[in-house]
Amino acid sequence: KRFSSSTTMSETKPLVSSDDADHLRRLKAYQPWAFFVTFGGYFMAHFSRKCYSTVKQQLQNQAGFSALILSEMDTTFMATYAAGNIISGKLGDTFNPTTVLAIGLFGSGACLFLINIALWFDFHGFNAALGNLFILSVYFLFGFFQSTGGPVGTAVMGNWFCDTESVKNRGLIFGLWTCHQYMGDVTAALCTALVLGIGAPYWWAILIPAVCNVAWGFLTMQLIADPADVGIITSEVKIRLEKLEVKRKEMAEKGETMGEDTGLLPITYGAALQIPMVAQYAVAFGFFKLTNYVLFFWLPYFLGKQFDPVTANLIASLYSVGMMPGGIIVGYVSDIFGGRRAAVIGTFMLALMVFLAVFAVNSETLAPVPLLIMLGCMGILVGGPNNIITSAVAADLASHPSVRGNNKSLGTVTGLINGTGSITASIGLLAVGPLQETYGWGSVWIFLMGCTGAGTLLMSPKIYAELKGNV
């Protein structure tokens, strides 16, 4: 049974005595719904994001889009998506997270619908320059709308999964939750295959995700973002109320009064960066994400030199398949070791460096079977840390004593990590083309080894502390 959002509780009211067991029961009862709605929201983001790339060939052959404009669409999206992560996290902490998530879904659906309008009325054929400008403008906005799901969804998840049992299993919970992106990507591919298979116009593969995003946006509007909004008093809410009581007393001593509905203020970017390890994780995630981007975007091209296009894409897909269980494995293993996520991530990265070293020497001579096995393993080794850093690790960082109890911090922390990582990875991608043309693919794998090592070194203080027993 879901709770009505009409019941609210002012966070500045004194903490009343209540039955902790009843509050825990209500919290646990709503957790599956919060998981489902936020999972679906991020699923929709990847469903709508991937659908465009599945019809690139049709956009080029039937709509007349050039390879250059398709590349510019990707670049525009990545730029605004990276910046949008940083902005969206802050917006989610400043305003109602449910509203921010819903706006992201509605906006994504609207952008895809506008692309369909451009295709239906052949904007490109009427005037190529204006048609390209329209599409790029839409994709500029699309990147911002798409960026809401990660940081804001993670914040809502952190608000609801805050009881002792959930914190103990945070790695597994968030590992399962981060499967949304791969399920969204696969669904987009299946949707496009179905549309083209039945002979329907290819633009249906863009229209269907648009409608689904809008529909899920209405569902998301019913989501309750914080247990406190329905009077559920968790340990986090108690800490929040205690901090508010201290703040009230300080203001009273100065002759000031606190407004009835004044709560803790959202943390600033500066305050978020002052949380221990946030800055290091943000840059480290950029190096890890760069490795993922290179493998994701360049694997089919690299494999196409040895195999036919169908076989190359099939082999490359094994990497994506391996990424799905990666987050679950890293999360579960880190839970077993008492939340020592940095140590587990560091171990995975060291193992990945071994695989990259093998690729640097033998990648162009490996037989198909060993290649399949290695790519599947590399998917697990890359996907696990990438998924966990922007979910469970971010939630751990936002539980630091300096901000604990503040439900307006996790979105900003997650957005900073994800946005900074995306910017770092996007810049690093520029080196791949020149490297492989000048020095061959061996140099690319060595470059990725260096990036992986640099990211791991940035995490070394936390790894060392965890190995000494300080989680």
CSV table of C-alpha atoms in Angstrom, one decimal:
chain,number,residue,atom,x,y,z
A,1,LYS,CA,0.0,0.0,0.0
A,2,ARG,CA,1.4,3.4,-1.0
A,3,PHE,CA,1.2,6.5,1.1
A,4,SER,CA,-0.7,9.6,0.2
A,5,SER,CA,1.6,12.6,-0.4
A,6,SER,CA,-1.1,14.9,1.2
A,7,THR,CA,0.2,14.1,4.7
A,8,THR,CA,3.2,16.2,5.5
A,9,MET,CA,5.3,16.9,8.5
A,10,SER,CA,7.2,20.1,9.2
A,11,GLU,CA,10.8,19.3,9.9
A,12,THR,CA,11.0,22.1,12.4
A,13,LYS,CA,8.3,20.7,14.8
A,14,PRO,CA,9.6,19.0,17.9
A,15,LEU,CA,10.2,15.3,17.7
A,16,VAL,CA,7.2,13.5,19.1
A,17,SER,CA,7.3,10.1,20.8
A,18,SER,CA,6.3,7.4,18.4
A,19,ASP,CA,6.5,3.7,17.9
A,20,ASP,CA,9.8,3.1,16.1
A,21,ALA,CA,8.6,-0.3,14.9
A,22,ASP,CA,5.6,1.2,13.2
A,23,HIS,CA,7.8,3.8,11.5
A,24,LEU,CA,10.1,1.1,10.3
A,25,ARG,CA,7.2,-1.0,9.1
A,26,ARG,CA,5.9,1.9,7.0
A,27,LEU,CA,9.4,2.7,5.7
A,28,LYS,CA,9.9,-0.9,4.6
A,29,ALA,CA,6.5,-1.0,3.0
A,30,TYR,CA,7.2,2.0,0.7
A,31,GLN,CA,10.7,1.0,-0.2
A,32,PRO,CA,9.7,-1.4,-3.1
A,33,TRP,CA,7.6,1.3,-4.6
A,34,ALA,CA,10.4,3.9,-4.4
A,35,PHE,CA,12.8,1.4,-5.9
A,36,PHE,CA,10.3,0.7,-8.8
A,37,VAL,CA,9.5,4.3,-9.7
A,38,THR,CA,13.1,5.6,-9.6
A,39,PHE,CA,14.4,2.4,-11.4
A,40,GLY,CA,11.7,3.0,-14.1
A,41,GLY,CA,12.6,6.6,-14.4
A,42,TYR,CA,16.3,5.9,-15.1
A,43,PHE,CA,15.3,3.0,-17.3
A,44,MET,CA,13.2,5.4,-19.4
A,45,ALA,CA,16.2,7.8,-19.6
A,46,HIS,CA,18.3,5.1,-21.2
A,47,PHE,CA,15.4,3.8,-23.3
A,48,SER,CA,14.9,7.2,-24.9
A,49,ARG,CA,18.7,7.9,-25.1
A,50,LYS,CA,19.5,4.7,-26.9
A,51,CYS,CA,16.6,4.7,-29.3
A,52,TYR,CA,18.1,7.5,-31.4
A,53,SER,CA,21.4,5.6,-31.8
A,54,THR,CA,19.6,2.4,-32.9
A,55,VAL,CA,18.1,4.2,-36.0
A,56,LYS,CA,21.2,6.2,-37.0
A,57,GLN,CA,21.4,4.3,-40.3
A,58,GLN,CA,17.8,5.2,-41.1
A,59,LEU,CA,18.4,8.9,-40.1
A,60,GLN,CA,21.3,9.0,-42.5
A,61,ASN,CA,19.7,7.0,-45.4
A,62,GLN,CA,16.1,8.1,-45.2
A,63,ALA,CA,16.1,11.5,-43.4
A,64,GLY,CA,19.3,12.7,-45.1
A,65,PHE,CA,21.3,13.4,-41.9
A,66,SER,CA,25.0,13.5,-42.6
A,67,ALA,CA,27.5,11.6,-40.5
A,68,LEU,CA,28.8,15.0,-39.3
A,69,ILE,CA,25.4,16.0,-37.9
A,70,LEU,CA,24.9,12.6,-36.2
A,71,SER,CA,28.4,13.1,-34.6
A,72,GLU,CA,27.5,16.6,-33.5
A,73,MET,CA,24.3,15.3,-31.9
A,74,ASP,CA,26.3,12.9,-29.8
A,75,THR,CA,28.8,15.6,-28.8
A,76,THR,CA,26.1,18.1,-27.9
A,77,PHE,CA,24.2,15.6,-25.9
A,78,MET,CA,27.4,14.5,-24.0
A,79,ALA,CA,28.3,18.1,-23.2
A,80,THR,CA,24.9,19.1,-21.8
A,81,TYR,CA,24.4,15.8,-20.1
A,82,ALA,CA,27.7,16.2,-18.2
A,83,ALA,CA,26.9,19.8,-17.1
A,84,GLY,CA,23.4,18.8,-16.4
A,85,ASN,CA,24.4,16.2,-13.9
A,86,ILE,CA,26.0,18.8,-11.7
A,87,ILE,CA,23.1,21.2,-12.1
A,88,SER,CA,20.3,18.6,-11.7
A,89,GLY,CA,21.8,17.2,-8.4
A,90,LYS,CA,21.7,20.7,-6.9
A,91,LEU,CA,18.2,21.3,-8.2
A,92,GLY,CA,17.0,18.0,-6.7
A,93,ASP,CA,18.4,19.1,-3.3
A,94,THR,CA,17.0,22.6,-3.6
A,95,PHE,CA,13.5,21.8,-4.9
A,96,ASN,CA,11.1,18.9,-4.6
A,97,PRO,CA,13.0,15.9,-6.1
A,98,THR,CA,9.8,14.3,-7.4
A,99,THR,CA,9.1,17.5,-9.5
A,100,VAL,CA,12.7,17.5,-10.9
A,101,LEU,CA,12.5,13.9,-11.9
A,102,ALA,CA,9.1,14.4,-13.5
A,103,ILE,CA,10.3,17.5,-15.4
A,104,GLY,CA,13.2,15.4,-16.7
A,105,LEU,CA,10.9,12.7,-18.0
A,106,PHE,CA,8.4,15.2,-19.5
A,107,GLY,CA,11.2,17.1,-21.1
A,108,SER,CA,12.8,14.0,-22.6
A,109,GLY,CA,9.5,12.9,-24.1
A,110,ALA,CA,8.9,16.4,-25.5
A,111,CYS,CA,12.4,16.5,-27.1
A,112,LEU,CA,11.9,13.1,-28.8
A,113,PHE,CA,8.5,14.3,-30.0
A,114,LEU,CA,10.1,17.4,-31.5
A,115,ILE,CA,12.6,15.2,-33.3
A,116,ASN,CA,9.6,13.3,-34.8
A,117,ILE,CA,8.0,16.5,-35.9
A,118,ALA,CA,11.2,17.4,-37.7
A,119,LEU,CA,11.2,14.0,-39.4
A,120,TRP,CA,7.5,14.1,-40.3
A,121,PHE,CA,7.7,17.6,-41.9
A,122,ASP,CA,11.2,17.0,-43.3
A,123,PHE,CA,12.8,20.1,-41.8
A,124,HIS,CA,16.1,18.9,-43.1
A,125,GLY,CA,14.9,18.6,-46.7
A,126,PHE,CA,13.2,22.1,-46.5
A,127,ASN,CA,16.5,23.7,-45.4
A,128,ALA,CA,19.5,21.6,-44.3
A,129,ALA,CA,21.1,24.4,-42.2
A,130,LEU,CA,17.9,25.2,-40.3
A,131,GLY,CA,17.0,21.5,-39.9
A,132,ASN,CA,20.4,20.8,-38.4
A,133,LEU,CA,20.2,23.8,-36.1
A,134,PHE,CA,16.7,22.6,-34.9
A,135,ILE,CA,17.9,19.1,-34.2
A,136,LEU,CA,21.0,20.3,-32.4
A,137,SER,CA,19.0,22.7,-30.3
A,138,VAL,CA,16.6,19.9,-29.3
A,139,TYR,CA,19.5,17.7,-28.4
A,140,PHE,CA,21.1,20.5,-26.4
A,141,LEU,CA,18.0,20.5,-24.2
A,142,PHE,CA,17.7,16.7,-24.3
A,143,GLY,CA,21.0,16.3,-22.5
A,144,PHE,CA,19.8,18.5,-19.6
A,145,PHE,CA,16.5,16.7,-19.2
A,146,GLN,CA,18.3,13.3,-19.4
A,147,SER,CA,20.6,14.2,-16.6
A,148,THR,CA,18.0,14.3,-13.8
A,149,GLY,CA,17.5,10.6,-13.4
A,150,GLY,CA,21.0,9.7,-12.0
A,151,PRO,CA,21.7,12.2,-9.2
A,152,VAL,CA,18.1,12.9,-8.2
A,153,GLY,CA,16.9,9.3,-8.4
A,154,THR,CA,19.9,8.3,-6.2
A,155,ALA,CA,19.0,10.9,-3.7
A,156,VAL,CA,15.4,9.6,-3.4
A,157,MET,CA,16.7,6.1,-3.0
A,158,GLY,CA,19.1,7.2,-0.3
A,159,ASN,CA,16.2,8.9,1.5
A,160,TRP,CA,14.1,5.7,1.7
A,161,PHE,CA,16.8,3.0,2.0
A,162,CYS,CA,18.3,4.5,5.2
A,163,ASP,CA,17.4,1.9,7.9
A,164,THR,CA,20.1,-0.3,9.4
A,165,GLU,CA,19.3,-3.3,7.3
A,166,SER,CA,19.3,-1.3,4.0
A,167,VAL,CA,22.5,0.5,4.9
A,168,LYS,CA,24.2,-2.9,5.6
A,169,ASN,CA,23.1,-4.1,2.2
A,170,ARG,CA,23.5,-0.8,0.4
A,171,GLY,CA,25.9,-2.2,-2.2
A,172,LEU,CA,23.6,-5.0,-3.3
A,173,ILE,CA,20.5,-2.8,-3.3
A,174,PHE,CA,22.2,-0.1,-5.5
A,175,GLY,CA,23.9,-2.7,-7.6
A,176,LEU,CA,20.5,-4.1,-8.5
A,177,TRP,CA,19.1,-0.6,-9.0
A,178,THR,CA,21.8,0.4,-11.5
A,179,CYS,CA,20.8,-2.4,-13.8
A,180,HIS,CA,18.2,0.1,-15.1
A,181,GLN,CA,20.6,1.5,-17.7
A,182,TYR,CA,21.4,-1.8,-19.3
A,183,MET,CA,17.7,-2.9,-19.3
A,184,GLY,CA,16.8,0.4,-20.9
A,185,ASP,CA,19.5,0.0,-23.6
A,186,VAL,CA,18.4,-3.5,-24.4
A,187,THR,CA,14.7,-2.5,-24.5
A,188,ALA,CA,15.5,0.2,-27.0
A,189,ALA,CA,17.3,-2.2,-29.3
A,190,LEU,CA,14.4,-4.7,-29.0
A,191,CYS,CA,11.9,-1.9,-29.7
A,192,THR,CA,13.7,-0.8,-32.8
A,193,ALA,CA,14.1,-4.4,-34.0
A,194,LEU,CA,10.3,-4.9,-33.5
A,195,VAL,CA,9.4,-1.7,-35.3
A,196,LEU,CA,11.7,-2.4,-38.3
A,197,GLY,CA,10.8,-6.1,-38.3
A,198,ILE,CA,7.1,-5.4,-38.8
A,199,GLY,CA,7.8,-2.9,-41.5
A,200,ALA,CA,6.6,0.2,-39.6
A,201,PRO,CA,8.2,3.6,-40.2
A,202,TYR,CA,11.5,3.9,-38.3
A,203,TRP,CA,10.4,7.0,-36.5
A,204,TRP,CA,8.1,4.8,-34.3
A,205,ALA,CA,11.3,3.7,-32.6
A,206,ILE,CA,11.7,7.3,-31.4
A,207,LEU,CA,8.0,8.0,-30.8
A,208,ILE,CA,7.4,5.0,-28.5
A,209,PRO,CA,10.0,6.0,-25.9
A,210,ALA,CA,8.7,9.6,-26.1
A,211,VAL,CA,5.2,8.4,-25.0
A,212,CYS,CA,6.6,6.1,-22.4
A,213,ASN,CA,8.7,8.9,-20.8
A,214,VAL,CA,5.7,11.1,-20.5
A,215,ALA,CA,3.6,8.3,-19.1
A,216,TRP,CA,6.3,7.5,-16.5
A,217,GLY,CA,6.5,11.2,-15.7
A,218,PHE,CA,2.9,11.2,-14.5
A,219,LEU,CA,3.6,8.1,-12.4
A,220,THR,CA,6.7,9.8,-10.9
A,221,MET,CA,4.7,12.8,-9.8
A,222,GLN,CA,3.0,10.4,-7.3
A,223,LEU,CA,6.3,9.5,-5.7
A,224,ILE,CA,7.0,10.6,-2.2
A,225,ALA,CA,10.6,11.8,-2.1
A,226,ASP,CA,11.3,11.6,1.6
A,227,PRO,CA,9.9,9.6,4.5
A,228,ALA,CA,9.6,12.8,6.6
A,229,ASP,CA,7.0,14.0,4.1
A,230,VAL,CA,4.5,11.4,5.4
A,231,GLY,CA,5.5,11.5,9.1
A,232,ILE,CA,7.9,8.6,9.1
A,233,ILE,CA,10.7,9.3,11.6
A,234,THR,CA,13.8,7.4,10.7
A,235,SER,CA,17.2,7.7,12.4
A,236,GLU,CA,18.2,10.2,9.6
A,237,VAL,CA,15.1,12.3,10.3
A,238,LYS,CA,15.9,12.3,14.0
A,239,ILE,CA,19.4,13.6,13.3
A,240,ARG,CA,17.9,16.2,11.0
A,241,LEU,CA,15.5,17.3,13.7
A,242,GLU,CA,18.2,17.5,16.3
A,243,LYS,CA,20.3,19.8,14.0
A,244,LEU,CA,17.2,21.9,13.4
A,245,GLU,CA,16.7,22.2,17.2
A,246,VAL,CA,20.3,23.4,17.7
A,247,LYS,CA,19.8,25.9,14.9
A,248,ARG,CA,16.6,27.1,16.5
A,249,LYS,CA,18.3,27.7,19.8
A,250,GLU,CA,21.1,29.6,18.2
A,251,MET,CA,18.7,31.8,16.4
A,252,ALA,CA,16.7,32.4,19.6
A,253,GLU,CA,19.8,33.5,21.4
A,254,LYS,CA,20.3,36.1,18.7
A,255,GLY,CA,16.7,37.2,19.0
A,256,GLU,CA,15.8,35.7,15.6
A,257,THR,CA,13.0,33.2,14.9
A,258,MET,CA,12.9,30.3,12.5
A,259,GLY,CA,10.0,30.1,10.0
A,260,GLU,CA,7.5,27.3,10.5
A,261,ASP,CA,8.6,25.3,7.5
A,262,THR,CA,12.3,26.2,7.4
A,263,GLY,CA,14.5,23.1,7.1
A,264,LEU,CA,18.1,22.4,6.6
A,265,LEU,CA,19.5,24.3,3.7
A,266,PRO,CA,20.9,22.4,0.6
A,267,ILE,CA,24.6,22.0,0.7
A,268,THR,CA,26.7,24.1,-1.7
A,269,TYR,CA,29.1,22.7,-4.2
A,270,GLY,CA,32.0,23.9,-2.1
A,271,ALA,CA,30.6,22.1,1.0
A,272,ALA,CA,30.1,19.0,-1.1
A,273,LEU,CA,33.7,19.1,-2.3
A,274,GLN,CA,34.9,19.5,1.3
A,275,ILE,CA,33.3,16.1,2.3
A,276,PRO,CA,36.3,13.7,2.5
A,277,MET,CA,37.0,11.8,-0.8
A,278,VAL,CA,34.3,13.5,-2.9
A,279,ALA,CA,36.8,15.4,-5.1
A,280,GLN,CA,39.0,12.3,-5.4
A,281,TYR,CA,36.1,10.0,-6.3
A,282,ALA,CA,34.8,12.6,-8.8
A,283,VAL,CA,38.1,12.7,-10.7
A,284,ALA,CA,38.8,8.9,-10.3
A,285,PHE,CA,35.4,8.2,-11.7
A,286,GLY,CA,36.3,10.2,-14.7
A,287,PHE,CA,39.3,8.0,-15.4
A,288,PHE,CA,37.2,4.8,-14.9
A,289,LYS,CA,34.3,6.2,-17.1
A,290,LEU,CA,36.8,7.0,-19.8
A,291,THR,CA,37.8,3.4,-19.9
A,292,ASN,CA,34.2,2.5,-20.2
A,293,TYR,CA,33.5,5.1,-23.0
A,294,VAL,CA,36.5,3.9,-25.0
A,295,LEU,CA,35.4,0.2,-24.8
A,296,PHE,CA,31.7,1.1,-25.5
A,297,PHE,CA,32.3,3.4,-28.4
A,298,TRP,CA,35.4,2.0,-30.0
A,299,LEU,CA,35.1,-1.8,-29.6
A,300,PRO,CA,32.9,-2.4,-32.7
A,301,TYR,CA,35.4,-0.4,-34.7
A,302,PHE,CA,38.4,-2.2,-33.3
A,303,LEU,CA,36.9,-5.6,-33.8
A,304,GLY,CA,35.7,-4.7,-37.3
A,305,LYS,CA,39.3,-5.0,-38.4
A,306,GLN,CA,39.3,-8.7,-37.7
A,307,PHE,CA,35.7,-9.8,-38.0
A,308,ASP,CA,32.7,-9.0,-40.2
A,309,PRO,CA,30.3,-6.3,-38.9
A,310,VAL,CA,27.8,-8.7,-37.5
A,311,THR,CA,30.3,-10.8,-35.7
A,312,ALA,CA,32.1,-7.7,-34.4
A,313,ASN,CA,28.9,-6.2,-32.9
A,314,LEU,CA,28.0,-9.6,-31.4
A,315,ILE,CA,31.4,-9.9,-29.7
A,316,ALA,CA,31.3,-6.3,-28.5
A,317,SER,CA,27.9,-6.9,-26.9
A,318,LEU,CA,29.6,-9.3,-24.5
A,319,TYR,CA,31.2,-6.4,-22.9
A,320,SER,CA,27.9,-4.7,-22.3
A,321,VAL,CA,26.4,-8.0,-21.0
A,322,GLY,CA,29.2,-8.2,-18.5
A,323,MET,CA,28.6,-4.7,-17.2
A,324,MET,CA,25.1,-5.6,-15.9
A,325,PRO,CA,26.1,-8.0,-13.1
A,326,GLY,CA,29.3,-6.0,-12.4
A,327,GLY,CA,27.5,-3.5,-10.1
A,328,ILE,CA,25.7,-6.3,-8.3
A,329,ILE,CA,28.9,-8.2,-7.7
A,330,VAL,CA,30.9,-5.2,-6.5
A,331,GLY,CA,28.0,-4.1,-4.3
A,332,TYR,CA,27.4,-7.5,-2.8
A,333,VAL,CA,31.1,-8.2,-2.2
A,334,SER,CA,31.6,-4.8,-0.6
A,335,ASP,CA,28.6,-5.4,1.7
A,336,ILE,CA,30.2,-8.7,2.8
A,337,PHE,CA,33.4,-6.8,3.7
A,338,GLY,CA,31.5,-4.3,5.8
A,339,GLY,CA,31.1,-1.6,3.2
A,340,ARG,CA,34.8,-1.4,2.2
A,341,ARG,CA,33.8,-0.3,-1.3
A,342,ALA,CA,37.1,1.5,-2.2
A,343,ALA,CA,39.1,-1.6,-1.5
A,344,VAL,CA,36.8,-3.8,-3.6
A,345,ILE,CA,36.9,-1.2,-6.4
A,346,GLY,CA,40.6,-1.0,-6.2
A,347,THR,CA,40.9,-4.8,-6.5
A,348,PHE,CA,38.7,-4.8,-9.6
A,349,MET,CA,40.7,-2.0,-11.2
A,350,LEU,CA,44.0,-3.8,-10.6
A,351,ALA,CA,42.5,-6.9,-12.3
A,352,LEU,CA,41.3,-4.8,-15.2
A,353,MET,CA,44.9,-3.5,-15.7
A,354,VAL,CA,46.0,-7.1,-16.1
A,355,PHE,CA,43.4,-7.6,-18.9
A,356,LEU,CA,44.4,-4.3,-20.5
A,357,ALA,CA,48.0,-5.4,-20.5
A,358,VAL,CA,47.1,-8.6,-22.2
A,359,PHE,CA,45.1,-6.6,-24.8
A,360,ALA,CA,48.1,-4.3,-25.3
A,361,VAL,CA,50.2,-7.2,-26.4
A,362,ASN,CA,47.8,-9.7,-27.9
A,363,SER,CA,44.5,-8.0,-28.7
A,364,GLU,CA,44.9,-8.3,-32.5
A,365,THR,CA,45.9,-11.9,-32.4
A,366,LEU,CA,43.5,-13.3,-29.8
A,367,ALA,CA,41.1,-16.1,-31.0
A,368,PRO,CA,37.4,-15.4,-30.8
A,369,VAL,CA,36.7,-17.6,-27.7
A,370,PRO,CA,39.4,-16.1,-25.4
A,371,LEU,CA,38.3,-12.7,-26.7
A,372,LEU,CA,34.7,-13.3,-25.8
A,373,ILE,CA,35.7,-14.5,-22.3
A,374,MET,CA,38.0,-11.5,-21.7
A,375,LEU,CA,35.4,-8.9,-22.9
A,376,GLY,CA,32.8,-10.4,-20.6
A,377,CYS,CA,35.2,-10.2,-17.7
A,378,MET,CA,36.2,-6.7,-18.6
A,379,GLY,CA,32.6,-5.7,-18.6
A,380,ILE,CA,32.2,-6.9,-15.0
A,381,LEU,CA,35.4,-5.2,-13.9
A,382,VAL,CA,34.5,-1.9,-15.5
A,383,GLY,CA,30.8,-1.9,-15.0
A,384,GLY,CA,30.9,-2.8,-11.3
A,385,PRO,CA,33.0,0.2,-10.1
A,386,ASN,CA,31.2,2.6,-12.5
A,387,ASN,CA,27.8,1.7,-11.2
A,388,ILE,CA,28.6,1.6,-7.5
A,389,ILE,CA,30.6,4.9,-7.4
A,390,THR,CA,27.6,6.9,-8.5
A,391,SER,CA,25.1,5.1,-6.3
A,392,ALA,CA,26.2,3.3,-3.1
A,393,VAL,CA,29.5,5.1,-2.8
A,394,ALA,CA,27.8,8.5,-3.3
A,395,ALA,CA,25.3,7.5,-0.6
A,396,ASP,CA,28.1,6.6,1.7
A,397,LEU,CA,29.9,9.9,1.2
A,398,ALA,CA,26.6,11.8,1.8
A,399,SER,CA,26.4,10.0,5.2
A,400,HIS,CA,29.5,11.8,6.5
A,401,PRO,CA,28.9,13.4,9.9
A,402,SER,CA,29.2,16.9,8.5
A,403,VAL,CA,26.1,16.4,6.4
A,404,ARG,CA,24.4,13.4,7.9
A,405,GLY,CA,20.7,13.9,8.5
A,406,ASN,CA,20.6,16.5,5.7
A,407,ASN,CA,18.3,15.1,3.0
A,408,LYS,CA,19.5,17.9,0.7
A,409,SER,CA,23.1,16.7,0.1
A,410,LEU,CA,23.0,13.3,-1.8
A,411,GLY,CA,21.8,14.8,-5.1
A,412,THR,CA,24.6,17.4,-5.1
A,413,VAL,CA,27.3,14.8,-4.3
A,414,THR,CA,26.1,12.3,-6.9
A,415,GLY,CA,25.7,15.1,-9.5
A,416,LEU,CA,29.3,16.3,-8.9
A,417,ILE,CA,30.8,12.9,-9.2
A,418,ASN,CA,28.8,11.9,-12.3
A,419,GLY,CA,29.1,15.3,-14.0
A,420,THR,CA,32.8,15.7,-13.3
A,421,GLY,CA,33.4,12.1,-14.4
A,422,SER,CA,31.5,12.6,-17.7
A,423,ILE,CA,33.5,15.8,-18.5
A,424,THR,CA,36.8,14.1,-17.7
A,425,ALA,CA,35.9,11.1,-19.8
A,426,SER,CA,34.7,13.2,-22.8
A,427,ILE,CA,38.0,15.1,-22.9
A,428,GLY,CA,40.0,11.9,-22.7
A,429,LEU,CA,38.1,10.4,-25.6
A,430,LEU,CA,39.7,13.0,-27.9
A,431,ALA,CA,43.0,11.2,-27.5
A,432,VAL,CA,41.9,7.8,-28.7
A,433,GLY,CA,41.6,8.5,-32.4
A,434,PRO,CA,45.1,10.1,-32.7
A,435,LEU,CA,46.7,7.4,-30.6
A,436,GLN,CA,45.4,4.5,-32.6
A,437,GLU,CA,46.2,6.1,-35.9
A,438,THR,CA,49.7,7.1,-34.9
A,439,TYR,CA,50.9,4.3,-32.7
A,440,GLY,CA,48.3,1.5,-33.1
A,441,TRP,CA,45.8,0.0,-30.8
A,442,GLY,CA,48.5,-1.2,-28.4
A,443,SER,CA,49.0,2.4,-27.4
A,444,VAL,CA,45.3,2.8,-26.6
A,445,TRP,CA,45.2,-0.1,-24.2
A,446,ILE,CA,48.4,1.3,-22.5
A,447,PHE,CA,46.7,4.7,-22.3
A,448,LEU,CA,43.7,3.1,-20.6
A,449,MET,CA,46.0,1.2,-18.2
A,450,GLY,CA,47.5,4.6,-17.2
A,451,CYS,CA,44.0,6.1,-16.7
A,452,THR,CA,42.9,3.1,-14.6
A,453,GLY,CA,46.0,3.3,-12.5
A,454,ALA,CA,45.6,7.1,-12.0
A,455,GLY,CA,42.0,6.6,-10.8
A,456,THR,CA,43.0,3.9,-8.4
A,457,LEU,CA,45.8,6.0,-7.0
A,458,LEU,CA,43.4,8.8,-6.3
A,459,MET,CA,41.4,6.4,-4.2
A,460,SER,CA,44.4,5.0,-2.4
A,461,PRO,CA,43.9,7.1,0.8
A,462,LYS,CA,40.5,5.6,1.2
A,463,ILE,CA,41.7,2.1,0.3
A,464,TYR,CA,44.5,2.3,2.9
A,465,ALA,CA,42.0,3.5,5.6
A,466,GLU,CA,39.6,0.6,4.8
A,467,LEU,CA,42.4,-2.0,4.9
A,468,LYS,CA,43.3,-0.6,8.4
A,469,GLY,CA,39.8,-1.2,9.4
A,470,ASN,CA,38.4,2.4,9.1
A,471,VAL,CA,35.3,2.2,6.8
